[in-house]
Coordinates of C-alpha atoms in Angstrom, one line a residue:
Chain F
M1 CA -29.0 13.3 8.4
I2 CA -26.9 11.9 5.6
K3 CA -29.1 10.5 2.5
K4 CA -26.0 10.2 0.1
V5 CA -22.3 9.2 0.4
L6 CA -19.3 9.6 -1.4
V7 CA -16.9 7.1 -0.9
A8 CA -13.5 8.3 -1.6
N9 CA -11.3 5.1 -1.3
R10 CA -10.9 2.0 -3.9
G11 CA -10.9 -1.9 -3.2
E12 CA -12.1 -3.9 -0.1
I13 CA -12.8 -0.5 2.1
A14 CA -14.8 0.9 -0.6
V15 CA -16.7 -2.3 -0.8
R16 CA -16.9 -2.2 3.0
V17 CA -18.2 1.2 3.1
I18 CA -20.9 0.9 0.2
R19 CA -22.1 -2.2 2.0
A20 CA -22.7 -0.2 5.5
C21 CA -24.3 2.6 3.4
R22 CA -27.2 0.4 1.9
E23 CA -27.9 -1.3 4.9
L24 CA -28.7 2.1 6.4
G25 CA -30.4 2.8 3.2
I26 CA -28.0 5.9 2.2
Q27 CA -26.9 5.9 -1.6
T28 CA -23.4 5.7 -2.5
V29 CA -21.5 7.4 -5.0
A30 CA -18.2 5.4 -5.9
L31 CA -15.0 7.3 -7.1
Y32 CA -12.6 5.8 -9.4
S33 CA -9.6 6.2 -11.5
Q34 CA -9.5 4.7 -15.3
A35 CA -7.6 1.6 -14.1
D36 CA -10.3 0.4 -11.8
A37 CA -13.2 1.0 -14.3
E38 CA -14.1 -2.5 -13.8
S39 CA -13.4 -2.7 -9.9
L40 CA -15.8 -4.0 -7.9
H41 CA -16.7 -0.8 -5.5
V42 CA -17.9 0.4 -8.8
R43 CA -19.8 -1.9 -9.8
L44 CA -21.7 -1.7 -6.3
A45 CA -22.5 1.7 -5.7
D46 CA -25.3 3.6 -7.0
A47 CA -23.1 6.1 -9.0
A48 CA -19.7 6.3 -10.0
V49 CA -17.6 9.2 -11.4
C50 CA -14.5 8.9 -12.8
V51 CA -11.4 11.4 -11.1
G52 CA -8.5 10.5 -13.0
P53 CA -5.8 8.2 -14.6
P54 CA -4.4 5.2 -12.8
P55 CA -1.8 7.3 -10.5
I56 CA -3.2 7.6 -7.0
L57 CA -1.8 11.4 -7.1
K58 CA -3.7 11.9 -10.1
S59 CA -7.0 10.3 -9.0
Y60 CA -7.5 9.1 -5.8
L61 CA -5.3 11.9 -3.9
D62 CA -6.9 14.5 -6.8
V63 CA -8.7 16.8 -4.0
P64 CA -10.4 19.4 -6.6
N65 CA -11.3 16.6 -8.6
I66 CA -12.8 14.3 -5.5
I67 CA -14.5 17.4 -4.2
S68 CA -16.0 18.3 -7.5
A69 CA -17.6 14.7 -8.0
A70 CA -19.2 15.4 -4.5
L71 CA -20.5 18.7 -5.8
I72 CA -21.8 17.0 -9.3
T73 CA -23.4 14.4 -7.7
Q74 CA -24.8 16.2 -5.0
V75 CA -23.9 13.8 -1.6
D76 CA -23.9 15.4 1.6
A77 CA -21.0 13.3 3.3
V78 CA -17.9 11.4 2.7
H79 CA -16.5 8.3 3.6
P80 CA -12.5 8.5 3.6
G81 CA -12.2 4.4 4.2
Y82 CA -8.3 4.2 5.2
G83 CA -5.2 5.3 3.8
L84 CA -5.4 7.8 1.0
L85 CA -7.1 10.7 2.6
A86 CA -8.5 9.3 6.0
E87 CA -6.0 11.3 7.9
N88 CA -5.5 14.4 5.9
A89 CA -7.0 17.5 7.9
R90 CA -6.4 19.8 5.3
F91 CA -9.0 17.4 3.4
V92 CA -11.5 17.5 6.2
E93 CA -11.4 21.7 6.0
I94 CA -12.2 21.3 2.5
C95 CA -15.1 19.2 2.7
E96 CA -16.4 21.1 5.8
S97 CA -16.2 24.6 3.4
H98 CA -18.0 22.8 1.0
H99 CA -20.6 22.0 3.4
L100 CA -19.8 17.9 3.0
T101 CA -19.9 16.1 6.4
F102 CA -16.6 14.4 6.6
I103 CA -17.3 11.0 8.2
G104 CA -14.5 10.7 10.7
P105 CA -13.0 13.2 13.9
S106 CA -12.9 16.7 13.6
V107 CA -9.5 18.5 12.2
Q108 CA -8.5 19.4 15.5
A109 CA -8.7 15.9 16.9
M110 CA -7.0 14.4 13.8
E111 CA -4.5 17.3 13.9
R112 CA -3.9 16.7 17.8
M113 CA -3.3 12.8 17.0
G114 CA -1.9 13.1 13.8
D115 CA 1.0 14.4 14.6
K116 CA 2.9 11.3 16.5
A117 CA 5.2 13.2 18.2
L118 CA 2.3 15.9 19.9
A119 CA 0.3 12.8 20.5
R120 CA 3.0 11.4 22.7
Q121 CA 3.2 14.6 24.4
T122 CA -0.8 14.7 25.0
A123 CA -0.9 10.9 26.7
Q124 CA 2.1 11.8 28.9
E125 CA 0.4 15.0 30.1
L126 CA -2.5 12.6 30.7
G127 CA -0.4 10.2 33.0
I128 CA -0.5 7.6 30.2
P129 CA 2.9 5.5 30.0
I130 CA 4.8 5.9 26.7
V131 CA 8.1 4.2 25.3
H132 CA 10.9 6.1 26.7
G133 CA 11.6 8.5 23.5
S134 CA 12.5 12.0 22.5
L135 CA 10.5 14.7 21.6
V136 CA 10.7 15.8 18.0
L137 CA 14.9 16.4 17.5
E138 CA 16.1 19.3 15.3
D139 CA 19.8 19.2 14.8
D140 CA 22.3 15.9 15.3
E141 CA 24.0 17.2 18.3
A142 CA 20.1 16.8 20.0
V143 CA 19.6 13.3 18.1
R144 CA 23.1 12.0 19.5
K145 CA 22.2 13.1 23.2
A146 CA 19.1 11.8 23.1
A147 CA 20.2 8.6 21.8
Q148 CA 22.6 8.4 24.6
D149 CA 20.2 8.7 26.8
I150 CA 17.4 6.0 25.4
G151 CA 20.1 3.4 24.7
F152 CA 20.2 1.2 21.7
P153 CA 18.6 -0.6 20.0
L154 CA 16.4 2.4 19.0
L155 CA 13.9 3.5 16.6
I156 CA 13.8 6.4 14.4
K157 CA 10.6 7.7 13.6
A158 CA 9.0 10.2 11.5
A159 CA 6.6 12.8 13.5
A160 CA 4.0 12.7 10.5
G161 CA 4.6 9.1 10.1
G162 CA 1.9 6.3 10.7
G163 CA 0.8 3.0 9.9
G164 CA 4.3 1.6 10.4
K165 CA 5.6 3.7 7.7
G166 CA 8.7 6.3 8.5
I167 CA 10.1 3.9 10.8
R168 CA 14.1 2.9 10.8
T169 CA 15.6 0.2 13.5
V170 CA 19.2 1.5 14.8
Q171 CA 21.5 -1.1 16.4
S172 CA 24.3 0.7 17.3
P173 CA 25.6 4.4 17.6
P174 CA 28.0 4.2 14.8
D175 CA 25.2 3.6 12.8
L176 CA 23.2 6.4 13.6
P177 CA 23.8 9.4 11.8
K178 CA 23.2 7.7 8.3
A179 CA 20.2 6.3 9.9
V180 CA 19.0 9.7 11.0
A181 CA 19.8 11.5 7.3
L182 CA 17.7 8.5 5.7
A183 CA 15.2 8.4 7.9
R184 CA 14.5 12.5 7.5
S185 CA 14.8 12.5 3.3
E186 CA 12.0 9.7 3.5
A187 CA 9.8 11.4 5.6
Q188 CA 10.3 14.4 3.7
A189 CA 9.1 12.2 0.4
S190 CA 6.6 10.3 2.2
F191 CA 4.7 13.3 4.6
G192 CA 6.0 16.2 3.4
D193 CA 7.7 16.6 6.7
Q194 CA 11.3 15.9 8.0
R195 CA 10.7 16.1 11.5
I196 CA 11.9 12.9 13.6
Y197 CA 12.2 11.8 17.1
L198 CA 13.8 8.8 18.6
E199 CA 11.9 5.8 20.9
K200 CA 13.5 2.7 22.8
F201 CA 12.9 -0.6 20.9
L202 CA 11.4 -2.6 22.8
Q203 CA 12.5 -6.6 22.3
D204 CA 9.6 -8.9 22.2
A205 CA 6.6 -6.4 22.8
R206 CA 3.3 -7.4 21.6
H207 CA 1.4 -4.8 19.5
I208 CA -1.8 -4.0 21.2
E209 CA -4.6 -1.8 20.2
I210 CA -7.7 -0.4 21.7
Q211 CA -10.7 0.0 19.3
I212 CA -12.9 3.0 20.6
L213 CA -16.0 4.7 19.5
A214 CA -16.4 8.6 20.6
D215 CA -19.8 10.4 19.9
R216 CA -20.6 14.1 19.3
N217 CA -22.1 14.2 22.9
G218 CA -19.2 13.7 24.6
R219 CA -19.4 9.8 25.3
V220 CA -16.4 7.6 24.9
I221 CA -16.7 3.6 24.9
H222 CA -13.9 1.0 24.1
L223 CA -14.4 -2.0 22.3
G224 CA -11.4 -4.4 23.7
E225 CA -8.4 -4.8 22.0
R226 CA -7.0 -6.2 18.8
D227 CA -3.4 -8.5 19.1
C228 CA -1.7 -7.2 15.8
S229 CA 1.8 -8.5 16.7
I230 CA 2.2 -11.1 13.7
Q231 CA 3.6 -8.4 11.1
R232 CA 5.9 -8.2 8.4
R233 CA 8.0 -5.3 7.8
K234 CA 6.2 -3.6 10.2
Q235 CA 2.9 -4.4 7.7
K236 CA 0.3 -6.4 9.8
L237 CA -0.4 -9.8 8.6
I238 CA -2.8 -11.8 11.1
E239 CA -4.8 -9.9 14.0
E240 CA -7.3 -11.1 16.3
S241 CA -9.4 -10.1 19.2
P242 CA -9.5 -10.8 22.0
S243 CA -5.5 -11.2 22.6
P244 CA -4.4 -14.2 24.0
I245 CA -2.2 -12.4 26.9
V246 CA -4.7 -9.7 27.9
N247 CA -7.0 -10.3 30.8
E248 CA -9.9 -8.5 31.9
A249 CA -8.2 -6.7 34.3
L250 CA -5.4 -5.5 32.0
R251 CA -8.2 -4.5 29.2
A252 CA -10.4 -2.6 31.5
R253 CA -7.3 -0.3 32.2
M254 CA -5.8 0.1 28.8
G255 CA -9.6 0.8 27.7
E256 CA -9.9 3.2 30.2
A257 CA -6.3 5.1 29.2
A258 CA -7.5 4.8 25.4
K259 CA -10.7 6.8 26.1
R260 CA -9.1 9.2 28.6
L261 CA -7.0 10.4 25.5
A262 CA -9.7 10.2 23.3
K263 CA -11.8 12.5 25.7
A264 CA -8.6 14.9 25.7
C265 CA -8.6 15.4 22.5
G266 CA -12.1 16.1 21.8
Y267 CA -12.2 12.7 19.6
T268 CA -15.2 11.8 17.6
S269 CA -16.2 9.1 15.3
A270 CA -14.4 5.3 15.4
G271 CA -10.4 5.5 16.6
T272 CA -7.7 3.5 17.4
V273 CA -5.5 3.6 20.2
E274 CA -2.1 1.9 20.1
F275 CA 0.1 0.4 22.6
L276 CA 2.9 -1.8 23.1
L277 CA 2.7 -4.4 25.7
D278 CA 5.9 -6.0 27.4
R279 CA 6.6 -9.0 28.8
Q280 CA 5.7 -7.7 31.8
G281 CA 2.3 -6.6 31.3
N282 CA 3.4 -2.9 30.8
Y283 CA 1.7 -0.7 28.2
Y284 CA 3.0 2.1 26.5
F285 CA 1.2 4.1 24.2
M286 CA 2.6 4.5 20.6
E287 CA -0.2 6.5 18.5
M288 CA -3.6 7.1 18.0
N289 CA -5.1 6.3 14.4
T290 CA -8.0 8.5 13.6
R291 CA -9.9 6.1 10.9
I292 CA -11.3 3.3 10.5
Q293 CA -8.6 0.3 10.6
V294 CA -8.3 -2.8 7.9
E295 CA -8.8 -5.2 11.2
H296 CA -11.6 -3.5 12.4
C297 CA -13.6 -6.7 11.6
V298 CA -12.5 -8.9 14.1
T299 CA -14.0 -6.3 16.6
E300 CA -17.0 -6.5 14.9
M301 CA -17.2 -10.2 15.2
V302 CA -16.5 -10.3 18.8
T303 CA -18.5 -7.4 19.6
G304 CA -21.5 -7.6 17.0
Q305 CA -21.2 -4.2 16.7
D306 CA -20.9 -2.6 13.0
L307 CA -18.1 0.1 13.1
V308 CA -18.6 1.5 10.0
K309 CA -22.2 2.0 10.4
W310 CA -21.0 3.7 14.1
Q311 CA -19.2 6.3 12.0
I312 CA -21.7 7.0 10.0
R313 CA -24.3 7.0 13.0
I314 CA -22.1 9.4 14.9
A315 CA -21.8 11.8 12.1
N316 CA -25.4 11.7 12.2
G317 CA -25.1 12.7 15.8
E318 CA -26.6 9.8 17.1
P319 CA -25.3 8.3 20.7
V320 CA -23.3 5.6 21.1
P321 CA -23.9 2.5 23.2
L322 CA -23.2 2.9 26.8
Q323 CA -19.8 1.0 27.5
E324 CA -21.7 -1.8 29.7
K325 CA -23.6 -3.0 26.5
I326 CA -20.3 -3.8 24.9
V327 CA -19.7 -7.9 25.7
I328 CA -16.7 -9.7 24.0
R329 CA -18.0 -12.9 22.8
G330 CA -16.2 -15.6 21.4
H331 CA -12.8 -15.2 19.4
A332 CA -11.8 -13.8 16.1
L333 CA -8.9 -13.9 13.6
E334 CA -8.0 -12.1 10.6
C335 CA -5.6 -13.0 7.9
R336 CA -4.8 -10.8 5.0
I337 CA -4.2 -11.9 1.6
N338 CA -2.3 -10.0 -0.3
A339 CA -1.0 -9.8 -4.0
E340 CA 2.3 -11.1 -3.8
D341 CA 4.8 -13.4 -4.4
P342 CA 4.7 -16.1 -1.8
V343 CA 8.4 -16.6 -1.5
E344 CA 10.2 -12.6 -2.5
F345 CA 6.9 -10.8 -1.6
S346 CA 6.9 -8.8 -4.6
P347 CA 3.9 -7.3 -5.8
S348 CA 1.9 -9.6 -8.5
T349 CA -0.6 -8.2 -10.9
G350 CA -2.8 -9.6 -13.4
K351 CA -5.8 -11.1 -14.1
I352 CA -7.6 -13.5 -11.7
T353 CA -9.1 -16.0 -13.8
A354 CA -10.6 -18.6 -11.3
Y355 CA -11.6 -17.0 -7.5
L356 CA -14.0 -19.0 -5.0
P357 CA -14.0 -17.4 -1.7
P358 CA -14.4 -19.9 1.5
G359 CA -17.7 -19.9 3.5
G360 CA -19.1 -21.9 6.4
P361 CA -20.1 -21.3 9.9
G362 CA -18.1 -18.5 11.5
I363 CA -16.0 -17.3 8.1
R364 CA -16.4 -13.6 6.7
V365 CA -14.7 -12.4 3.7
D366 CA -14.3 -8.8 2.8
S367 CA -12.9 -8.2 -0.3
H368 CA -13.2 -6.6 -3.7
L369 CA -12.1 -9.7 -5.8
Y370 CA -14.3 -11.2 -8.5
S371 CA -13.7 -13.8 -10.9
G372 CA -11.9 -11.9 -14.1
Y373 CA -10.4 -8.9 -12.1
S374 CA -7.6 -7.4 -13.1
I375 CA -5.1 -6.2 -10.2
E376 CA -3.2 -3.3 -11.4
P377 CA 0.1 -2.3 -10.2
F378 CA -0.6 0.7 -9.6
Y379 CA -2.2 0.5 -5.9
D380 CA -1.8 -1.6 -2.4
S381 CA -1.5 -5.3 -2.6
L382 CA -4.3 -5.9 0.2
L383 CA -6.9 -8.2 -2.3
C384 CA -8.9 -10.1 0.8
K385 CA -9.2 -10.5 4.1
I386 CA -10.5 -13.8 5.8
V387 CA -12.1 -13.5 8.9
S388 CA -12.8 -16.3 11.5
W389 CA -15.0 -16.6 14.5
G390 CA -15.3 -19.0 17.3
Q391 CA -16.4 -19.7 20.8
E392 CA -13.0 -20.5 21.5
R393 CA -9.6 -19.4 20.1
P394 CA -9.0 -23.0 19.2
E395 CA -12.0 -23.1 17.3
A396 CA -11.4 -19.5 15.4
I397 CA -7.8 -21.2 14.4
A398 CA -9.3 -24.5 13.0
R399 CA -12.0 -22.3 11.2
M400 CA -9.2 -20.2 9.7
E401 CA -7.0 -22.6 9.1
R402 CA -10.3 -25.1 7.5
A403 CA -11.1 -21.3 5.3
L404 CA -7.7 -21.1 4.1
A405 CA -7.6 -24.8 3.2
E406 CA -10.8 -24.5 1.5
M407 CA -9.3 -21.1 -0.4
E408 CA -6.3 -23.4 -1.8
R409 CA -8.6 -26.4 -3.1
G410 CA -11.4 -24.5 -4.4
N411 CA -9.1 -22.7 -6.4
P412 CA -6.7 -25.4 -7.8
H413 CA -3.7 -22.7 -7.9
P414 CA -5.2 -20.1 -5.6
F415 CA -6.1 -16.9 -7.6
R416 CA -5.3 -18.2 -11.0
G417 CA -2.9 -16.1 -13.4
I418 CA -1.1 -14.5 -10.6
P419 CA 0.8 -15.8 -7.3
V420 CA -0.6 -14.5 -3.9
H421 CA 0.7 -14.6 -0.8
A422 CA -1.5 -15.7 2.6
P423 CA 0.7 -15.4 5.8
A424 CA -0.8 -18.5 7.3
G425 CA 0.4 -21.3 5.1
S426 CA 2.2 -24.4 6.6
R427 CA 5.5 -22.7 7.0
H428 CA 4.0 -20.1 9.3
R429 CA 1.6 -22.8 11.1
G430 CA 3.7 -21.7 14.0
C431 CA 2.0 -18.0 14.0
F432 CA -1.0 -19.4 15.5
S433 CA -0.1 -20.5 18.7
T434 CA 1.9 -17.7 19.7
Chain V
M1 CA -9.3 -30.7 -15.1
Q2 CA -6.5 -29.5 -16.9
E3 CA -8.0 -30.3 -20.6
A4 CA -11.0 -28.2 -19.3
D5 CA -8.7 -25.4 -18.3
K6 CA -7.2 -25.3 -21.8
E7 CA -10.2 -25.3 -23.8
F8 CA -11.5 -22.4 -21.4
L9 CA -8.3 -20.5 -22.0
D10 CA -8.9 -21.0 -25.8
I11 CA -12.5 -19.5 -26.0
L12 CA -11.5 -16.8 -23.7
P13 CA -10.4 -14.3 -26.5
T14 CA -13.7 -15.1 -28.0
V15 CA -15.4 -14.5 -24.7
E16 CA -14.0 -11.6 -24.0
A17 CA -14.6 -10.0 -27.5
L18 CA -18.2 -11.0 -27.0
A19 CA -18.2 -8.8 -23.9
L20 CA -16.6 -5.8 -25.3
R21 CA -19.3 -6.3 -28.2
L22 CA -22.0 -6.5 -25.6
Q23 CA -20.9 -3.2 -23.5
K24 CA -21.1 -1.2 -26.6
T25 CA -24.8 -2.0 -27.1
T26 CA -27.8 -1.8 -25.5
L27 CA -28.6 -5.6 -25.8
N28 CA -28.6 -7.8 -22.8
E29 CA -27.3 -10.8 -24.4
I30 CA -25.1 -12.0 -27.1
S31 CA -24.4 -15.4 -28.5
Y32 CA -21.9 -16.9 -30.8
G33 CA -21.9 -20.5 -32.2
K34 CA -19.2 -22.5 -34.2
G35 CA -19.6 -26.4 -34.5
E36 CA -20.0 -27.5 -30.7
L37 CA -19.1 -24.7 -29.3
N38 CA -21.8 -22.4 -27.9
I39 CA -21.0 -19.4 -25.7
R40 CA -23.4 -16.7 -24.7
V41 CA -22.4 -13.6 -22.8
A42 CA -25.4 -12.2 -20.7
R43 CA -25.6 -8.7 -18.7
H44 CA -25.5 -9.1 -14.8
S45 CA -25.6 -6.3 -13.1
I46 CA -25.7 -6.1 -9.2
G47 CA -27.8 -3.4 -7.9
E48 CA -28.3 -0.7 -10.0
V49 CA -25.1 1.1 -12.0
R50 CA -25.2 4.4 -13.4
S51 CA -22.3 6.1 -14.5
F52 CA -21.6 9.1 -15.6
S53 CA -19.7 7.9 -18.3
S54 CA -22.3 5.8 -19.9
P55 CA -25.8 7.5 -20.2
P56 CA -28.4 5.5 -21.5
A57 CA -27.5 4.7 -25.7
P58 CA -30.4 5.7 -27.8
P59 CA -32.4 2.5 -28.8
V60 CA -31.2 0.1 -31.4
E61 CA -33.0 -1.3 -34.0
D62 CA -33.4 -5.4 -34.3
D63 CA -30.6 -7.0 -33.2
A64 CA -28.3 -4.8 -35.2
P65 CA -25.1 -3.8 -33.0
A66 CA -25.0 0.0 -32.4
P67 CA -22.8 2.0 -35.1
L68 CA -19.3 2.8 -33.9
P69 CA -18.8 6.2 -33.6
S70 CA -16.1 7.2 -36.1
G71 CA -13.9 10.1 -35.7
A72 CA -12.0 11.3 -32.9
S73 CA -13.5 12.5 -29.5
I74 CA -12.1 15.0 -27.3
L75 CA -12.4 14.5 -23.6
S76 CA -13.0 16.3 -20.4
P77 CA -9.5 16.9 -18.8
R78 CA -11.2 17.3 -15.3
V79 CA -14.1 16.7 -13.1
G80 CA -17.1 19.4 -13.1
F81 CA -19.5 21.2 -15.0
F82 CA -19.4 21.5 -18.5
K83 CA -19.4 25.2 -19.6
S84 CA -19.7 25.9 -23.8
A85 CA -19.0 29.6 -23.4
A86 CA -15.7 31.3 -21.6
K87 CA -16.8 33.2 -18.2
G88 CA -18.8 35.9 -18.7
E89 CA -19.4 35.5 -22.4
Q90 CA -22.6 34.4 -24.0
K91 CA -21.6 33.0 -27.0
A92 CA -20.4 29.3 -27.4
L93 CA -16.3 28.6 -28.0
V94 CA -17.4 26.3 -30.8
Q95 CA -20.3 25.3 -32.1
I96 CA -21.2 22.3 -34.5
G97 CA -19.9 22.4 -37.8
D98 CA -16.8 24.7 -36.7
L99 CA -13.6 24.0 -37.9
V100 CA -10.9 23.4 -34.7
A101 CA -7.4 23.3 -34.7
E102 CA -5.3 20.8 -32.0
G103 CA -4.6 23.0 -28.9
Q104 CA -7.5 25.5 -29.5
V105 CA -10.0 26.2 -26.6
V106 CA -13.0 24.4 -27.3
G107 CA -15.3 24.6 -23.4
I108 CA -14.5 24.9 -20.0
V109 CA -15.1 22.7 -16.9
E110 CA -15.9 24.4 -14.2
S111 CA -14.7 23.0 -10.7
V112 CA -13.8 24.0 -7.4
N113 CA -12.5 27.5 -7.2
L114 CA -10.9 26.7 -11.0
E115 CA -11.5 26.7 -14.5
S116 CA -10.2 24.3 -16.7
N117 CA -10.0 24.7 -20.3
I118 CA -10.9 21.8 -23.1
E119 CA -8.3 21.9 -25.3
A120 CA -9.1 20.2 -29.1
T121 CA -6.6 17.2 -28.9
V122 CA -6.9 16.8 -32.6
S123 CA -7.9 19.3 -35.8
G124 CA -11.0 19.3 -37.4
R125 CA -14.3 19.8 -38.0
I126 CA -16.6 19.5 -34.9
R127 CA -19.5 16.7 -35.5
S128 CA -21.3 16.9 -32.4
I129 CA -21.3 18.1 -28.8
L130 CA -22.3 15.8 -26.6
L131 CA -23.9 17.3 -23.9
D132 CA -25.4 20.8 -22.9
D133 CA -24.1 23.6 -21.1
G134 CA -23.6 23.1 -17.3
M135 CA -23.7 19.5 -17.3
P136 CA -21.7 17.4 -15.1
V137 CA -18.8 15.5 -16.4
E138 CA -16.3 13.2 -15.3
Y139 CA -12.7 12.9 -16.0
G140 CA -12.1 11.3 -19.4
Q141 CA -15.4 11.7 -20.7
P142 CA -16.3 12.5 -24.4
L143 CA -17.3 15.8 -25.0
F144 CA -16.8 16.8 -28.4
V145 CA -16.7 14.1 -31.5
V146 CA -14.5 15.6 -34.3
D147 CA -13.9 14.7 -37.8
T148 CA -10.3 14.4 -38.5
E149 CA -10.6 13.7 -42.2
D150 CA -13.0 16.6 -42.9
Q151 CA -10.2 19.7 -42.3

């Protein structure tokens, strides 16, 4: 049984994990960099260990210091959150070699799904449709041939990529060689792996992802879909569940495909299988994320299941509920609030001098903010997730609009002190009615 | 509204200074008054917070603020366990009263599969060693206090 968890992350997801642990009666140890000494996750945890100076590589990604923090505080498990070390199979191995339970999938499952090209191959072997594309391409001649076969526009993707990173769109053949060279060097810099593959660019496709839970006894269930089609620079801004264009039959088919994939790689814990859905209702496997996702809250709102607690319970060997126990009730939306200039989208930093989160029926706010909190330049710009729930989609939208308006009125200059960006301002109202 | 905001911004530095002061003591609150102005800064903890970097401070007599440590601190370069002696050695690398030179190894942090030397970042005389052999340390934790004027 897990009694004490090291939360190897920061920001809102560290707060989210600490909350789940507290509800389960599990003690928590927070990690922090010197820039985060005053961060909320440090305040909320039972203990906290400083692991390094502000830059991520020297603190939140310094594996020896993180493992040492686990050993000096005598935790029995590590929760990685999302990003940072969450999909690093080597880190999972190191945890295991120190008898620390990694709250997530096994090394093997993570490696099989973490390599995007290998994951596509696995899906194809299982008869799950994939976007027309290539295998990993070694040289320029192979790239040219594959591009000819796929047709333009197309996407260059990093084999080791994920989370919308390492993707380039190419409109026509003359742009291809330069784009491939750039994509390779980007992939090398970001993931330490320069391998790439090509994929057809699907026009007007929607991003639909299926949430799954898999226990250690081989039971896999799905918890419906999330529609994450509203993105900016391949980063999600607004997510919702259920998708307004997925009906029950399609949900069942996509859910079964996601479960088949998870079973095939011996997956355990919470995971997400991402698909593209075209206008004709055809779905294509894109990739699997072997972690809890930022947008997990919308699934929690409509299923009533606590996904972070399920990650911990699965790590403890508990069985997940039967598929028929999962019922989708109502409709939920999530709106990400980022520390960005609303016009230029450049990251903003500074001290938040006033912060009043919205509340009332059907509103949930996941955030590490408080009045007096300083936003440092070293980290992700996500500040706050506002989640709304309604009986029907229009009610969820009305509640989200009401919550965002409250945020504006409650904070005369929202988050006084720094410019922030909420995607659902009046300019973006159309996004709600897609 | 704007009037109130300006007032708040005016007193903000005072509030911050009081909060900083409060952090360095074991007091629960600190107040400051001048004319119509009266500021009270109190501790408010959400849950129980225990950081390795802030072990319970010694009790303070009356309401006097705790004396701030003078001299320079040598901080831990890693997370791990503090060792006062080199591996296989009995004798501590330094003791209270020893003169140390900048760059001299004064202790070890033992962490996962590796040992990191703690080097003196200043020259001077060791005034105190802040923790016992084998105790856990975090990054940046003060380990030694050095009197720099006493060379």
